[in-house]
PDB file of C-alpha atoms in Angstrom:
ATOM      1  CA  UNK A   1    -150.353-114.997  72.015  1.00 42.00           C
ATOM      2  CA  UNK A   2    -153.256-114.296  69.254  1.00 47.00           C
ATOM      3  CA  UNK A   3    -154.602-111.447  68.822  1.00 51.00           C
ATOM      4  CA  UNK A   4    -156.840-109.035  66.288  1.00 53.00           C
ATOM      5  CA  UNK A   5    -154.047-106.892  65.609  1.00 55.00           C
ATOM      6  CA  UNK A   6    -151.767-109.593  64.056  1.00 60.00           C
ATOM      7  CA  UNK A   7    -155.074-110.028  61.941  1.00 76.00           C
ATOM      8  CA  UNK A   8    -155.118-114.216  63.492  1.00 90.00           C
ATOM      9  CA  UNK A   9    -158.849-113.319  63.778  1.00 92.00           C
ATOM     10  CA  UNK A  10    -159.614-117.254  64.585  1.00 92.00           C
ATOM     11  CA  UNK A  11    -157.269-117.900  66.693  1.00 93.00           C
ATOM     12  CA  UNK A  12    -157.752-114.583  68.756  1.00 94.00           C
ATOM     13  CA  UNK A  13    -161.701-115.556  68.732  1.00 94.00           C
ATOM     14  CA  UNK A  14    -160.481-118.943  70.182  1.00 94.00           C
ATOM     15  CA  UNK A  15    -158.256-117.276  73.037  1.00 94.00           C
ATOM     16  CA  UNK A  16    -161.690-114.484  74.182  1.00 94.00           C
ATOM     17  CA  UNK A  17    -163.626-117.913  73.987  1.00 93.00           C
ATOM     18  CA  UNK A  18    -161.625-120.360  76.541  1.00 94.00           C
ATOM     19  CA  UNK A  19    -161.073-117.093  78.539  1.00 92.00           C
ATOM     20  CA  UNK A  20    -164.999-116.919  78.977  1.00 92.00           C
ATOM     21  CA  UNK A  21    -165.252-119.780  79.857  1.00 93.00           C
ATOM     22  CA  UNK A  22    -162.503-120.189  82.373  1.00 93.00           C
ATOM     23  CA  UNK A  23    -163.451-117.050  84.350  1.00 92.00           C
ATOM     24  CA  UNK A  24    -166.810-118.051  84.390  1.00 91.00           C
ATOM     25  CA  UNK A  25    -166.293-121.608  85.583  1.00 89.00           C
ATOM     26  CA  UNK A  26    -168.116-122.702  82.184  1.00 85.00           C
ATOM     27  CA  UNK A  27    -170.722-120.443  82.524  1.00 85.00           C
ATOM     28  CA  UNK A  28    -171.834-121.435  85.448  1.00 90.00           C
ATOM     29  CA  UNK A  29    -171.274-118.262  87.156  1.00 90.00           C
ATOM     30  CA  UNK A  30    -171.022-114.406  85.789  1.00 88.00           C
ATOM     31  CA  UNK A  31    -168.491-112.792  84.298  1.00 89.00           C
ATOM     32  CA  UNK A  32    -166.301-111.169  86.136  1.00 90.00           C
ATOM     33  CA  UNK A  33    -166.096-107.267  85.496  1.00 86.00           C
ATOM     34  CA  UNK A  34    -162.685-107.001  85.272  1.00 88.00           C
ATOM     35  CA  UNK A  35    -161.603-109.886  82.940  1.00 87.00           C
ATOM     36  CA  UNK A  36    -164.556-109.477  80.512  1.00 90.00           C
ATOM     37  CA  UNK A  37    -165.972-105.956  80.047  1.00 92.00           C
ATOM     38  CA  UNK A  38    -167.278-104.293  76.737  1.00 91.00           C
ATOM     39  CA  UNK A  39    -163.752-103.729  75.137  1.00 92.00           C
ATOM     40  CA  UNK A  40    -163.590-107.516  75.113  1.00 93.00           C
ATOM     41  CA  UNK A  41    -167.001-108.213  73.520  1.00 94.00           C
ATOM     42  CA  UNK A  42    -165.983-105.554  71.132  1.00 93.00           C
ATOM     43  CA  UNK A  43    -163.243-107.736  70.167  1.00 94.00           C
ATOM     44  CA  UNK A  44    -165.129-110.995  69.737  1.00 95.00           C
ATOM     45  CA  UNK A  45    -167.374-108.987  67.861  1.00 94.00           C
ATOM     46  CA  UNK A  46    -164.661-108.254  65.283  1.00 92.00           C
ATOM     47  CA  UNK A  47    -163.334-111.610  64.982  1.00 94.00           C
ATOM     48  CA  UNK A  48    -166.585-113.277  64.564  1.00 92.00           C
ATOM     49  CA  UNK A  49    -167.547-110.549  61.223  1.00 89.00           C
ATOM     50  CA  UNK A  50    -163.814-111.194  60.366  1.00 89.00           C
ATOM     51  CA  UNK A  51    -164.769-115.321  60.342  1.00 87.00           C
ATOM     52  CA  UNK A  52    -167.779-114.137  58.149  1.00 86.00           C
ATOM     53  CA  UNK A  53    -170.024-114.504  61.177  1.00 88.00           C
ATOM     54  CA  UNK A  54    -171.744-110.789  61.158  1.00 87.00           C
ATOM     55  CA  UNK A  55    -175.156-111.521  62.719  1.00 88.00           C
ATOM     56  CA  UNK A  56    -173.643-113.558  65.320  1.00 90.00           C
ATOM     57  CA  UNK A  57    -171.292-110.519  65.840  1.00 91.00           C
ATOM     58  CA  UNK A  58    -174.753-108.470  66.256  1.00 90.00           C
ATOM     59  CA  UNK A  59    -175.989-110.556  69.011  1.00 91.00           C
ATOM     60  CA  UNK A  60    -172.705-110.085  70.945  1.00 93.00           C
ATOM     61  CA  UNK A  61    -173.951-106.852  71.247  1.00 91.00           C
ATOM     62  CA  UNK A  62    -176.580-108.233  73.952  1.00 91.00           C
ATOM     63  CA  UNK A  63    -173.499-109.104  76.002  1.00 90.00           C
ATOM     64  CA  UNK A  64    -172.127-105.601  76.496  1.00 91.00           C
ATOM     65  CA  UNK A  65    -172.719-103.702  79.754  1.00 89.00           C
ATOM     66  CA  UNK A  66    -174.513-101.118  78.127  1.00 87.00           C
ATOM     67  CA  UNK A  67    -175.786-102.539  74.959  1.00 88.00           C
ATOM     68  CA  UNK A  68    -178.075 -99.278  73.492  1.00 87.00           C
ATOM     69  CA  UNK A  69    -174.139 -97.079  73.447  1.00 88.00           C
ATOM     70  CA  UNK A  70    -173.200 -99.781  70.441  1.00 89.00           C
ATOM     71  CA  UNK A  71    -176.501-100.024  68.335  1.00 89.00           C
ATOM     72  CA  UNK A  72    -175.475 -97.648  65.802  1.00 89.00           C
ATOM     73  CA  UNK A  73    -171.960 -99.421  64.989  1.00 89.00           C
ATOM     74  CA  UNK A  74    -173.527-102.924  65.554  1.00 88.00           C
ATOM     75  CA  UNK A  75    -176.178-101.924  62.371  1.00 87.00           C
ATOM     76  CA  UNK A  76    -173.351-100.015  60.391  1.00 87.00           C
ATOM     77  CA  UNK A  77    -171.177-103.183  60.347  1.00 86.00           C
ATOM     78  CA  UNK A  78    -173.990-105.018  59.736  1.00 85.00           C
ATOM     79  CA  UNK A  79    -174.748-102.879  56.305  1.00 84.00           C
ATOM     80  CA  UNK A  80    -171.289-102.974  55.384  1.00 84.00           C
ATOM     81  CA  UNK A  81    -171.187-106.607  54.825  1.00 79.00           C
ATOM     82  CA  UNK A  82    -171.782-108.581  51.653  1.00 72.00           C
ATOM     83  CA  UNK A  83    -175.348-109.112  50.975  1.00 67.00           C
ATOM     84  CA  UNK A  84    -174.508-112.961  50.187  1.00 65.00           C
ATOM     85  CA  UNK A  85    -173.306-114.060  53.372  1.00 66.00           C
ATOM     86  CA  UNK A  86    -174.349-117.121  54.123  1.00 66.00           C
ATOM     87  CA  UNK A  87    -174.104-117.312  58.549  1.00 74.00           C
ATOM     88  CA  UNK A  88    -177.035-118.874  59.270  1.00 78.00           C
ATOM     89  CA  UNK A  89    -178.831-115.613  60.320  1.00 77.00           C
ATOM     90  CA  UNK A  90    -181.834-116.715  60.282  1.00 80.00           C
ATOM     91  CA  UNK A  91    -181.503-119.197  62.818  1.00 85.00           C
ATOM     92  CA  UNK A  92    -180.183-117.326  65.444  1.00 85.00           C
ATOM     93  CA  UNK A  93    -183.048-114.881  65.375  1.00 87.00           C
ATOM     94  CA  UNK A  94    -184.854-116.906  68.403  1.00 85.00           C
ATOM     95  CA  UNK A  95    -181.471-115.590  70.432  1.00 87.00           C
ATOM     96  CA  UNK A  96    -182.577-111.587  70.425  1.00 88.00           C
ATOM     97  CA  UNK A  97    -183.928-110.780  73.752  1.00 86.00           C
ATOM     98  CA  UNK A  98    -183.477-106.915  73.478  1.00 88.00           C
ATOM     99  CA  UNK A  99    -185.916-105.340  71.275  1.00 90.00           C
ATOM    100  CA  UNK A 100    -184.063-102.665  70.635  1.00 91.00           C
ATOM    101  CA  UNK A 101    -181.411-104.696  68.999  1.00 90.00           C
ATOM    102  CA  UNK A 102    -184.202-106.460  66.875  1.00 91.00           C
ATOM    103  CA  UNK A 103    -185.342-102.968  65.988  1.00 92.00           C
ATOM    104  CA  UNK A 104    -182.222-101.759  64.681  1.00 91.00           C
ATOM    105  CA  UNK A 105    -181.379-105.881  62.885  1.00 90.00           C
ATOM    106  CA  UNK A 106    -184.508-104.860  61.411  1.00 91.00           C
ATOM    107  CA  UNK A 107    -183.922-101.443  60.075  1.00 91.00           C
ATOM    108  CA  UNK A 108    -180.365-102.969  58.797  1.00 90.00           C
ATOM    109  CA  UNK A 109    -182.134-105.793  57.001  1.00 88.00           C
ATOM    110  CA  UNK A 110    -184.635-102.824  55.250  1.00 91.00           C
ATOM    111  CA  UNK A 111    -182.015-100.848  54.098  1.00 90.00           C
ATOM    112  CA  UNK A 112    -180.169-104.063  52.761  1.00 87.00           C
ATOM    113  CA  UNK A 113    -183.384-104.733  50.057  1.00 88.00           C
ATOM    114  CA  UNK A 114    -183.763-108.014  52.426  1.00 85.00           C
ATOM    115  CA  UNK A 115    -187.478-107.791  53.608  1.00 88.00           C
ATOM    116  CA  UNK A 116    -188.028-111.188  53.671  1.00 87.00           C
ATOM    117  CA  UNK A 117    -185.495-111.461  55.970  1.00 86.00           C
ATOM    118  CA  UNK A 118    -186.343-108.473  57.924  1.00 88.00           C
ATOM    119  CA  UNK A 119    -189.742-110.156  57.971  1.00 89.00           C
ATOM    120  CA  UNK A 120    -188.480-113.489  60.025  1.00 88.00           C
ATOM    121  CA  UNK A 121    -186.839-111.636  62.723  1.00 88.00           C
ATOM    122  CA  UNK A 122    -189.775-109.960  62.814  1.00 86.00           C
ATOM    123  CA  UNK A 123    -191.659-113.228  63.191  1.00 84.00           C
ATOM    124  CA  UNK A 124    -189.259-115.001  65.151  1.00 74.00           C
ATOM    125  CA  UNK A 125    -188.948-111.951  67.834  1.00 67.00           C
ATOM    126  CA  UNK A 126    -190.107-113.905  71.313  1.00 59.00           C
ATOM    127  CA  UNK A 127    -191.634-111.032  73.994  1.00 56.00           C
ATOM    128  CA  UNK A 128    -190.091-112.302  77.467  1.00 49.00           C
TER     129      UNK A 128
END
């Protein structure tokens, strides 16, 4: 079986994937507490910055019981990545529903020297 600590990020990613959506009767129905619970998103979180995915590993963060506990690590991982990824980013900003997520993204993007892109999700931030 995959997992991250055999460092098979992908295929581990693959396994936390079909197991969402097998609990959840594709996602048709919530996730059970005790299958998928912060530790897990944690995990998919790590696999997806792993795959070079770090702002979609940001908005996993949304997903966690208690999402304002993992700001601070969310942004630090954020900063630690190489300035020339290339995920997409900017297209997933219309996916941030917590604005204290956005406000830390933000923050991240700042300290980066990235304003213009600190400037879309700023744009792109949808009030619910």
């Amino acid at each position: 079986m995959p997992s991250c600590s055999c460092e098979k990020y992908a295929d581990a990613l693959v396994l936390y994937m079909e197991t969402c959506v097998a609990c959840s009767d594709n996602f048709t129905k919530p996730f059970p507490d005790n299958v998928v619970d912060d530790v897990m998103w944690y995990k998919i979180q790590r696999c997806l910055r792993a795959a070079g995915q770090p702002t979609l590993s940001a908005l996993v963060c949304q997903l966690m019981r208690d999402p304002q506990e993992h700001y601070v690590e969310t942004t630090n991982a954020l900063l630690e990545t190489p300035h020339h990824v290339l995920d997409a980013s900017t297209l997933f900003f219309g996916f941030i529903s917590d604005m204290n997520l956005m406000e830390f993204l933000n923050g991240a993007y700042e300290k980066m020297g990235m304003p213009e892109k600190a400037q879309r999700l700023v744009s792109g931030f949808v009030c619910f």
